[in-house]
XYZ file of N, CA, C and O in Angstrom:
340
model
N 11.163 144.665 139.879
C 12.559 145.030 139.738
C 12.698 146.296 138.919
O 13.590 147.089 139.184
N 11.826 146.465 137.935
C 11.924 147.648 137.080
C 11.739 148.923 137.896
O 12.523 149.867 137.774
N 10.722 148.942 138.761
C 10.489 150.126 139.588
C 11.675 150.385 140.511
O 12.096 151.523 140.698
N 12.219 149.336 141.080
C 13.371 149.483 141.969
C 14.563 150.073 141.224
O 15.258 150.950 141.740
N 14.778 149.605 139.998
C 15.883 150.160 139.204
C 15.624 151.616 138.852
O 16.529 152.440 138.885
N 14.376 151.933 138.506
C 14.043 153.299 138.108
C 14.326 154.306 139.207
O 14.801 155.404 138.930
N 14.029 153.943 140.453
C 14.254 154.906 141.534
C 15.620 154.726 142.194
O 15.947 155.435 143.125
N 16.397 153.787 141.683
C 17.745 153.571 142.207
C 17.771 152.953 143.595
O 18.642 153.253 144.405
N 16.812 152.071 143.884
C 16.741 151.424 145.192
C 17.952 150.530 145.415
O 18.410 149.842 144.504
N 18.445 150.533 146.640
C 19.566 149.680 147.004
C 19.203 148.230 146.746
O 18.141 147.769 147.122
N 20.083 147.493 146.095
C 19.895 146.077 145.826
C 19.261 145.776 144.488
O 19.207 144.625 144.078
N 18.764 146.791 143.796
C 18.041 146.560 142.543
C 18.912 145.926 141.470
O 18.417 145.196 140.626
N 20.194 146.154 141.518
C 21.060 145.660 140.454
C 21.471 144.199 140.619
O 21.926 143.593 139.670
N 21.305 143.628 141.802
C 21.758 142.245 141.954
C 20.749 141.299 142.599
O 21.063 140.147 142.856
N 19.533 141.718 142.866
C 18.510 140.798 143.346
C 17.926 140.082 142.134
O 17.412 140.717 141.230
N 18.027 138.753 142.108
C 17.624 137.982 140.934
C 16.255 137.331 141.130
O 15.760 137.220 142.256
N 15.683 136.890 140.042
C 14.401 136.190 140.088
C 14.498 134.936 140.953
O 13.556 134.596 141.680
N 15.628 134.245 140.896
C 15.804 133.037 141.719
C 15.796 133.381 143.205
O 15.245 132.634 144.021
N 16.385 134.518 143.566
C 16.381 134.952 144.968
C 14.960 135.264 145.431
O 14.569 134.919 146.541
N 14.204 135.921 144.568
C 12.822 136.274 144.905
C 11.980 135.007 145.041
O 11.200 134.871 145.984
N 12.165 134.057 144.130
C 11.430 132.798 144.190
C 11.736 132.052 145.488
O 10.833 131.545 146.153
N 13.007 132.002 145.866
C 13.399 131.325 147.105
C 12.769 132.000 148.313
O 12.332 131.327 149.260
N 12.696 133.313 148.293
C 12.089 134.059 149.401
C 10.603 133.730 149.528
O 10.094 133.546 150.630
N 9.918 133.626 148.394
C 8.491 133.287 148.409
C 8.269 131.866 148.919
O 7.284 131.600 149.612
N 9.183 130.972 148.594
C 9.062 129.591 149.051
C 9.168 129.489 150.564
O 8.562 128.612 151.176
N 9.906 130.384 151.186
C 9.993 130.412 152.657
C 8.596 130.577 153.252
O 8.268 129.988 154.277
N 7.781 131.392 152.616
C 6.421 131.678 153.077
C 5.402 130.711 152.479
O 4.198 130.913 152.632
N 5.866 129.657 151.812
C 4.969 128.671 151.217
C 4.155 129.234 150.059
O 3.071 128.740 149.762
N 4.689 130.281 149.417
C 3.999 130.961 148.317
C 2.600 131.424 148.723
O 1.665 131.420 147.930
N 2.460 131.812 149.976
C 1.205 132.321 150.531
C 1.436 133.757 151.002
O 2.550 134.145 151.342
N 0.361 134.525 151.063
C 0.424 135.909 151.528
C 0.949 135.939 152.964
O 0.442 135.227 153.827
N 1.959 136.743 153.216
C 2.549 136.795 154.555
C 1.650 137.498 155.562
O 1.881 137.385 156.765
N 0.593 138.164 155.109
C -0.308 138.853 156.031
C -1.521 137.986 156.366
O -1.825 137.755 157.533
N -2.228 137.486 155.341
C -3.478 136.750 155.594
C -3.381 135.251 155.312
O -4.283 134.511 155.661
N -2.325 134.812 154.660
C -2.177 133.393 154.332
C -2.872 132.985 153.041
O -2.880 131.821 152.693
N -3.459 133.965 152.331
C -4.128 133.682 151.062
C -3.116 133.359 149.970
O -1.904 133.339 150.194
N -3.627 133.112 148.785
C -2.759 132.789 147.656
C -1.898 133.980 147.263
O -2.389 135.102 147.178
N -0.629 133.721 147.020
C 0.294 134.766 146.588
C -0.082 135.238 145.186
O -0.300 134.433 144.294
N -0.191 136.547 145.016
C -0.478 137.121 143.707
C 0.591 138.122 143.289
O 0.759 138.384 142.103
N 1.289 138.680 144.262
C 2.264 139.726 143.986
C 3.438 139.589 144.947
O 3.423 138.757 145.845
N 4.440 140.420 144.737
C 5.595 140.504 145.637
C 5.537 141.870 146.306
O 5.309 142.885 145.652
N 5.734 141.885 147.614
C 5.658 143.128 148.372
C 7.020 143.501 148.940
O 7.773 142.643 149.383
N 7.312 144.788 148.909
C 8.451 145.321 149.656
C 7.915 145.643 151.042
O 7.072 146.532 151.181
N 8.342 144.904 152.066
C 7.829 145.104 153.413
C 8.027 146.565 153.819
O 7.091 147.225 154.237
N 9.225 147.073 153.697
C 9.458 148.510 153.840
C 9.437 149.065 152.418
O 10.317 148.774 151.610
N 8.411 149.842 152.077
C 8.234 150.304 150.701
C 9.449 151.052 150.153
O 10.155 151.748 150.891
N 9.663 150.905 148.841
C 10.749 151.628 148.185
C 10.602 153.126 148.404
O 11.589 153.829 148.609
N 9.350 153.604 148.415
C 9.107 155.040 148.597
C 9.466 155.538 149.993
O 9.608 156.732 150.212
N 9.637 154.616 150.935
C 10.023 154.974 152.304
C 11.478 154.618 152.587
O 11.903 154.561 153.728
N 12.234 154.324 151.520
C 13.650 154.018 151.682
C 13.973 152.543 151.783
O 15.106 152.181 152.095
N 13.007 151.677 151.525
C 13.247 150.240 151.581
C 14.153 149.777 150.455
O 14.221 150.399 149.398
N 14.847 148.686 150.705
C 15.775 148.126 149.719
C 15.092 147.060 148.882
O 14.125 146.433 149.315
N 15.599 146.865 147.677
C 15.114 145.782 146.820
C 16.051 144.596 147.025
O 16.844 144.231 146.171
N 15.960 144.030 148.212
C 16.757 142.870 148.606
C 15.816 141.767 149.077
O 14.715 142.058 149.558
N 16.233 140.512 148.975
C 15.368 139.418 149.404
C 14.833 139.565 150.827
O 13.680 139.218 151.092
N 15.612 140.123 151.742
C 15.150 140.265 153.121
C 13.989 141.250 153.248
O 13.290 141.256 154.266
N 13.734 142.066 152.237
C 12.644 143.039 152.266
C 11.494 142.626 151.350
O 10.545 143.373 151.188
N 11.562 141.441 150.765
C 10.541 140.984 149.824
C 9.751 139.824 150.412
O 10.330 138.911 151.008
N 8.435 139.888 150.249
C 7.571 138.803 150.713
C 6.405 138.635 149.757
O 5.970 139.595 149.137
N 5.851 137.412 149.696
C 4.668 137.185 148.862
C 3.445 137.817 149.517
O 3.334 137.869 150.742
N 2.532 138.318 148.690
C 1.345 138.980 149.220
C 0.192 138.799 148.230
O 0.413 138.664 147.027
N -1.032 138.775 148.742
C -2.203 138.714 147.857
C -2.551 140.142 147.423
O -2.107 141.117 148.030
N -3.330 140.265 146.381
C -3.679 141.573 145.855
C -4.458 142.425 146.848
O -4.242 143.633 146.963
N -5.364 141.813 147.597
C -6.178 142.544 148.565
C -5.315 143.145 149.675
O -5.460 144.320 150.023
N -4.425 142.344 150.236
C -3.544 142.847 151.299
C -2.584 143.911 150.761
O -2.302 144.894 151.447
N -2.103 143.719 149.536
C -1.190 144.697 148.957
C -1.898 146.034 148.747
O -1.321 147.096 148.979
N -3.169 145.994 148.342
C -3.940 147.229 148.180
C -4.153 147.913 149.526
O -4.075 149.132 149.634
N -4.422 147.129 150.559
C -4.631 147.695 151.894
C -3.341 148.275 152.457
O -3.345 149.329 153.076
N -2.261 147.568 152.245
C -0.975 148.001 152.783
C -0.458 149.235 152.063
O 0.049 150.159 152.688
N -0.597 149.238 150.736
C -0.126 150.348 149.912
C 1.332 150.643 150.241
O 2.168 149.763 150.134
N 1.670 151.856 150.649
C 3.065 152.175 150.974
C 3.219 152.535 152.446
O 4.062 153.335 152.814
N 2.392 151.911 153.295
C 2.464 152.196 154.734
C 3.731 151.586 155.340
O 4.111 150.475 155.025
N 4.343 152.331 156.231
C 5.507 151.841 156.976
C 5.542 152.521 158.317
O 5.535 153.743 158.372
N 5.591 151.811 159.416
C 5.400 150.353 159.463
C 3.940 150.003 159.234
O 3.060 150.813 159.528
N 3.692 148.815 158.712
C 2.330 148.381 158.441
C 1.827 147.597 159.631
O 2.473 146.658 160.087
N 0.683 147.978 160.148
C 0.075 147.316 161.296
C -1.319 146.847 160.875
O -2.289 147.597 160.983
N -1.438 145.607 160.352
C -2.706 145.141 159.791
C -3.864 145.173 160.782
O -4.999 145.379 160.392
N -3.597 144.987 162.080
C -4.677 144.963 163.055
C -5.357 146.332 163.171
O -6.492 146.433 163.566
N -4.684 147.407 162.772
C -5.310 148.737 162.809
C -6.335 148.901 161.696
O -7.159 149.785 161.755
N -6.272 148.052 160.669
C -7.222 148.121 159.561
C -8.448 147.252 159.787
O -9.401 147.302 159.041
N -8.414 146.427 160.833
C -9.531 145.512 161.085
C -10.687 146.264 161.743
O -10.475 147.157 162.565
N -11.904 145.856 161.394
C -13.086 146.463 161.981
C -13.506 145.691 163.211
O -13.509 144.478 163.232
N -13.888 146.397 164.257
C -14.412 145.810 165.486
C -13.492 144.754 166.089
O -13.953 143.800 166.716
N -12.198 144.885 165.841
C -11.232 143.973 166.446
C -11.281 142.556 165.930
O -10.763 141.660 166.555
N -11.919 142.326 164.782
C -11.992 140.958 164.256
C -10.929 140.716 163.244
O -10.351 141.577 162.696
């Protein structure tokens, strides 16, 4: 939330911790990309690409997937896979 407020992202002033928690529960508190354990919260459309800090743009993610995704938009995980696996 701090980063979203710093750059003035839409939604930063009224997205609450309870909203973020509820959003993560939708995904079973698992990484939305690989299904691993949730370690972080991801902006599906990155703030740096104009994404909003709203629950509809937030999903749980593991650290490995978040590092791979970085600020890519749109993110296509299958393009990062080796040999189609």
